[in-house]
Amino acid sequence: MAENKVESLKGKLIVSCQALPDEPLHSSFIMGRMALAAKEGGAFGIRANTKEDIKEIQSNVELPIIGIVKRDYADSKVYITPTMKEVDELMEVRPEIIALDATGALRPQGVELKDFFHQVKAKYPKQLWMADCSTIEEALYADKLGFDFIGTTMVGYTEQSKGHRIEADDFKILREIIAGAKHKVIAEGNIDTPQKVKRVIELGAFSVVVGSAITRPQLITKAFSEALD
């Protein structure tokens, strides 16, 4: 059943419904309604942060969910589902897919991605996993490790990808990942117009995630406001 739900994402839009503690819409209740609004607008999946938000979203929509937990650790730059603690939390609500930071950075306590991925796969063998990557090399490495989905989520957000943009040169980074990866590729990160959404699917992405351009009204407002400054 879960696999059928995930297959329904092919060629479709996933909306990221997230609000961190310092944001105006931070509330599981609001994220649940945001997910419902996304569904009514045509979303086929949701990406969400924390088991609390996911549980509320699941009570509002039956769409497949990419689940994460964002948490900072003093000894690591990795903050997207960084340790087994976050994975265990997510497994309490069982999102269809769990996304992990799959950049080159070491996880808390110096754990490498390869070792962590083997641990989570061994503990939860039936779970589907998505790799949040920032470079072509990271994406192809995650593909080789056996992630079910390869995402471009972190492009431009790490030291090694600084200054890079997913849409540059007609999505060159995405095109190269799609050409080299055996697993499904999900386009994500700075995909902020309907035209970009359409283009990444044309290029062969399995699905596409849009977040801030739909679900962060303070950032949407800022773009309009700055046009008048």
CSV table of C-alpha atoms in Angstrom, one decimal:
chain,number,residue,atom,x,y,z
A,1,MET,CA,0.0,0.0,0.0
A,2,ALA,CA,2.8,2.4,0.9
A,3,GLU,CA,4.6,1.7,-2.4
A,4,ASN,CA,1.4,2.4,-4.3
A,5,LYS,CA,1.1,5.7,-2.5
A,6,VAL,CA,4.7,6.6,-3.3
A,7,GLU,CA,4.3,5.6,-7.0
A,8,SER,CA,1.4,8.2,-7.2
A,9,LEU,CA,4.1,10.9,-6.8
A,10,LYS,CA,5.5,10.2,-10.2
A,11,GLY,CA,5.5,13.4,-12.3
A,12,LYS,CA,3.7,15.2,-9.5
A,13,LEU,CA,4.1,18.0,-7.0
A,14,ILE,CA,5.1,17.5,-3.3
A,15,VAL,CA,4.6,20.5,-1.1
A,16,SER,CA,6.9,21.1,1.9
A,17,CYS,CA,4.8,22.2,4.9
A,18,GLN,CA,7.3,23.4,7.5
A,19,ALA,CA,7.6,26.2,10.0
A,20,LEU,CA,10.5,26.3,12.5
A,21,PRO,CA,10.0,27.6,16.1
A,22,ASP,CA,11.1,31.2,15.2
A,23,GLU,CA,8.6,31.4,12.3
A,24,PRO,CA,5.0,32.9,12.6
A,25,LEU,CA,3.2,29.8,11.4
A,26,HIS,CA,5.0,27.4,13.8
A,27,SER,CA,2.2,25.1,14.9
A,28,SER,CA,1.3,21.4,14.1
A,29,PHE,CA,-2.3,22.5,13.7
A,30,ILE,CA,-1.4,25.1,11.1
A,31,MET,CA,0.8,22.7,9.2
A,32,GLY,CA,-2.0,20.2,9.1
A,33,ARG,CA,-4.3,22.8,7.5
A,34,MET,CA,-1.4,23.9,5.2
A,35,ALA,CA,-1.2,20.3,4.0
A,36,LEU,CA,-4.9,20.2,3.4
A,37,ALA,CA,-4.7,23.5,1.4
A,38,ALA,CA,-1.8,22.0,-0.6
A,39,LYS,CA,-3.9,18.9,-1.4
A,40,GLU,CA,-6.8,21.0,-2.5
A,41,GLY,CA,-4.4,22.9,-4.8
A,42,GLY,CA,-3.2,19.7,-6.4
A,43,ALA,CA,-0.3,18.4,-4.3
A,44,PHE,CA,0.2,14.7,-4.4
A,45,GLY,CA,2.6,14.5,-1.5
A,46,ILE,CA,3.9,16.5,1.6
A,47,ARG,CA,7.3,17.0,3.1
A,48,ALA,CA,7.1,17.7,6.8
A,49,ASN,CA,9.3,18.2,9.9
A,50,THR,CA,8.8,16.5,13.3
A,51,LYS,CA,6.6,13.6,14.3
A,52,GLU,CA,4.1,16.1,15.8
A,53,ASP,CA,3.5,17.9,12.6
A,54,ILE,CA,3.4,14.7,10.6
A,55,LYS,CA,0.8,13.2,12.9
A,56,GLU,CA,-1.4,16.2,12.5
A,57,ILE,CA,-0.9,16.2,8.7
A,58,GLN,CA,-1.8,12.5,8.6
A,59,SER,CA,-5.1,13.4,10.3
A,60,ASN,CA,-5.9,15.9,7.6
A,61,VAL,CA,-4.7,14.2,4.4
A,62,GLU,CA,-3.9,10.7,3.2
A,63,LEU,CA,-1.1,11.9,0.9
A,64,PRO,CA,2.4,10.2,1.1
A,65,ILE,CA,4.8,12.1,3.4
A,66,ILE,CA,8.5,12.7,3.3
A,67,GLY,CA,9.4,13.0,7.0
A,68,ILE,CA,12.4,14.7,8.5
A,69,VAL,CA,13.4,16.0,11.9
A,70,LYS,CA,15.6,19.1,11.9
A,71,ARG,CA,17.8,19.2,15.0
A,72,ASP,CA,21.1,21.0,15.7
A,73,TYR,CA,24.1,19.3,17.3
A,74,ALA,CA,27.1,21.2,18.6
A,75,ASP,CA,29.6,18.8,17.0
A,76,SER,CA,28.1,18.6,13.5
A,77,LYS,CA,26.8,20.7,10.6
A,78,VAL,CA,24.2,18.0,9.8
A,79,TYR,CA,20.7,19.0,11.0
A,80,ILE,CA,18.3,17.0,8.8
A,81,THR,CA,17.5,13.7,10.6
A,82,PRO,CA,21.1,13.6,11.9
A,83,THR,CA,21.0,10.6,14.3
A,84,MET,CA,19.1,7.4,15.1
A,85,LYS,CA,17.1,9.4,17.8
A,86,GLU,CA,15.4,11.4,15.0
A,87,VAL,CA,14.8,8.3,12.9
A,88,ASP,CA,13.2,6.5,15.8
A,89,GLU,CA,10.9,9.6,16.4
A,90,LEU,CA,9.8,9.5,12.8
A,91,MET,CA,9.1,5.8,12.9
A,92,GLU,CA,6.5,6.4,15.6
A,93,VAL,CA,4.4,8.1,12.9
A,94,ARG,CA,5.8,6.1,9.9
A,95,PRO,CA,6.0,8.6,7.0
A,96,GLU,CA,6.2,6.8,3.7
A,97,ILE,CA,9.7,8.2,3.1
A,98,ILE,CA,12.3,9.4,5.6
A,99,ALA,CA,14.9,12.0,4.3
A,100,LEU,CA,18.4,12.2,5.7
A,101,ASP,CA,21.2,14.7,5.1
A,102,ALA,CA,23.5,12.9,2.6
A,103,THR,CA,26.1,15.6,2.2
A,104,GLY,CA,29.8,14.9,2.9
A,105,ALA,CA,29.6,16.3,6.5
A,106,LEU,CA,30.1,14.0,9.4
A,107,ARG,CA,27.1,13.4,11.6
A,108,PRO,CA,27.2,13.9,15.4
A,109,GLN,CA,30.0,12.0,17.2
A,110,GLY,CA,31.9,11.8,13.9
A,111,VAL,CA,29.6,9.2,12.2
A,112,GLU,CA,30.0,8.8,8.4
A,113,LEU,CA,26.9,8.7,6.2
A,114,LYS,CA,27.8,5.2,5.0
A,115,ASP,CA,27.8,3.8,8.5
A,116,PHE,CA,24.7,5.6,9.6
A,117,PHE,CA,22.8,4.5,6.5
A,118,HIS,CA,23.7,0.9,7.1
A,119,GLN,CA,22.5,1.2,10.7
A,120,VAL,CA,19.1,2.7,9.8
A,121,LYS,CA,18.6,0.2,7.0
A,122,ALA,CA,19.3,-2.7,9.3
A,123,LYS,CA,16.9,-1.4,12.0
A,124,TYR,CA,14.1,-0.5,9.6
A,125,PRO,CA,14.6,-2.6,6.5
A,126,LYS,CA,11.2,-1.9,4.9
A,127,GLN,CA,11.4,1.9,5.2
A,128,LEU,CA,12.0,4.0,2.1
A,129,TRP,CA,14.9,6.5,2.4
A,130,MET,CA,15.7,9.8,0.6
A,131,ALA,CA,19.1,11.4,0.4
A,132,ASP,CA,19.3,15.2,0.7
A,133,CYS,CA,22.4,16.1,-1.3
A,134,SER,CA,24.2,19.2,-2.3
A,135,THR,CA,26.5,18.1,-5.2
A,136,ILE,CA,26.5,15.6,-8.1
A,137,GLU,CA,29.2,13.6,-6.3
A,138,GLU,CA,27.2,13.3,-3.1
A,139,ALA,CA,24.1,12.3,-5.1
A,140,LEU,CA,25.8,9.6,-7.0
A,141,TYR,CA,27.5,8.3,-3.8
A,142,ALA,CA,24.0,8.2,-2.1
A,143,ASP,CA,22.7,6.4,-5.1
A,144,LYS,CA,25.5,3.8,-4.9
A,145,LEU,CA,24.7,3.3,-1.1
A,146,GLY,CA,21.2,2.4,-2.0
A,147,PHE,CA,18.9,5.3,-1.1
A,148,ASP,CA,15.5,4.9,-2.7
A,149,PHE,CA,15.3,8.5,-3.7
A,150,ILE,CA,18.0,11.0,-4.4
A,151,GLY,CA,17.2,14.7,-3.7
A,152,THR,CA,18.9,18.0,-4.7
A,153,THR,CA,17.6,19.5,-1.5
A,154,MET,CA,20.9,20.9,-0.2
A,155,VAL,CA,22.3,22.5,-3.5
A,156,GLY,CA,23.7,25.9,-2.5
A,157,TYR,CA,23.3,25.3,1.2
A,158,THR,CA,26.7,23.7,2.0
A,159,GLU,CA,30.3,24.9,1.8
A,160,GLN,CA,31.0,22.6,-1.1
A,161,SER,CA,28.0,23.8,-3.1
A,162,LYS,CA,28.2,27.5,-2.2
A,163,GLY,CA,27.2,29.8,-5.1
A,164,HIS,CA,25.6,26.9,-7.0
A,165,ARG,CA,21.9,27.1,-8.0
A,166,ILE,CA,19.8,24.1,-9.0
A,167,GLU,CA,18.3,26.0,-12.0
A,168,ALA,CA,21.7,27.2,-13.4
A,169,ASP,CA,22.4,26.2,-17.0
A,170,ASP,CA,19.0,24.6,-17.5
A,171,PHE,CA,19.3,22.5,-14.3
A,172,LYS,CA,22.7,21.1,-15.2
A,173,ILE,CA,23.3,19.6,-11.7
A,174,LEU,CA,19.9,17.9,-11.8
A,175,ARG,CA,20.4,16.6,-15.4
A,176,GLU,CA,23.8,15.0,-14.5
A,177,ILE,CA,22.4,13.4,-11.4
A,178,ILE,CA,19.4,11.9,-13.4
A,179,ALA,CA,21.8,10.7,-16.0
A,180,GLY,CA,24.1,8.9,-13.5
A,181,ALA,CA,21.7,7.7,-10.8
A,182,LYS,CA,19.9,4.3,-10.8
A,183,HIS,CA,17.3,5.4,-8.2
A,184,LYS,CA,14.5,7.9,-8.5
A,185,VAL,CA,15.6,11.6,-8.4
A,186,ILE,CA,13.4,14.2,-6.6
A,187,ALA,CA,14.1,17.8,-7.6
A,188,GLU,CA,14.1,20.1,-4.6
A,189,GLY,CA,15.6,23.5,-3.6
A,190,ASN,CA,14.9,26.9,-5.0
A,191,ILE,CA,12.3,25.6,-7.4
A,192,ASP,CA,10.0,28.5,-6.9
A,193,THR,CA,7.9,29.0,-10.1
A,194,PRO,CA,5.4,26.8,-12.0
A,195,GLN,CA,7.8,27.0,-15.0
A,196,LYS,CA,10.7,25.5,-13.1
A,197,VAL,CA,8.4,22.7,-11.7
A,198,LYS,CA,7.3,21.8,-15.3
A,199,ARG,CA,10.9,21.9,-16.5
A,200,VAL,CA,12.4,19.5,-13.9
A,201,ILE,CA,9.7,16.9,-14.7
A,202,GLU,CA,10.4,17.3,-18.4
A,203,LEU,CA,14.1,16.6,-17.6
A,204,GLY,CA,13.3,13.3,-15.9
A,205,ALA,CA,12.9,14.1,-12.2
A,206,PHE,CA,10.6,11.5,-10.6
A,207,SER,CA,8.9,14.2,-8.6
A,208,VAL,CA,9.4,17.8,-7.4
A,209,VAL,CA,9.3,19.5,-4.0
A,210,VAL,CA,8.3,23.1,-3.6
A,211,GLY,CA,8.3,24.7,-0.1
A,212,SER,CA,8.9,28.4,0.7
A,213,ALA,CA,7.2,29.7,-2.5
A,214,ILE,CA,4.0,28.1,-1.4
A,215,THR,CA,4.1,27.7,2.4
A,216,ARG,CA,6.2,30.6,3.9
A,217,PRO,CA,4.0,33.7,3.6
A,218,GLN,CA,6.7,35.9,5.3
A,219,LEU,CA,9.1,35.1,2.5
A,220,ILE,CA,6.5,35.5,-0.2
A,221,THR,CA,5.4,38.8,1.2
A,222,LYS,CA,9.1,40.0,1.4
A,223,ALA,CA,9.5,39.5,-2.4
A,224,PHE,CA,6.5,41.7,-3.1
A,225,SER,CA,7.5,44.3,-0.5
A,226,GLU,CA,11.1,44.5,-1.8
A,227,ALA,CA,9.8,45.2,-5.3
A,228,LEU,CA,8.6,48.6,-3.9
A,229,ASP,CA,11.8,49.5,-2.0
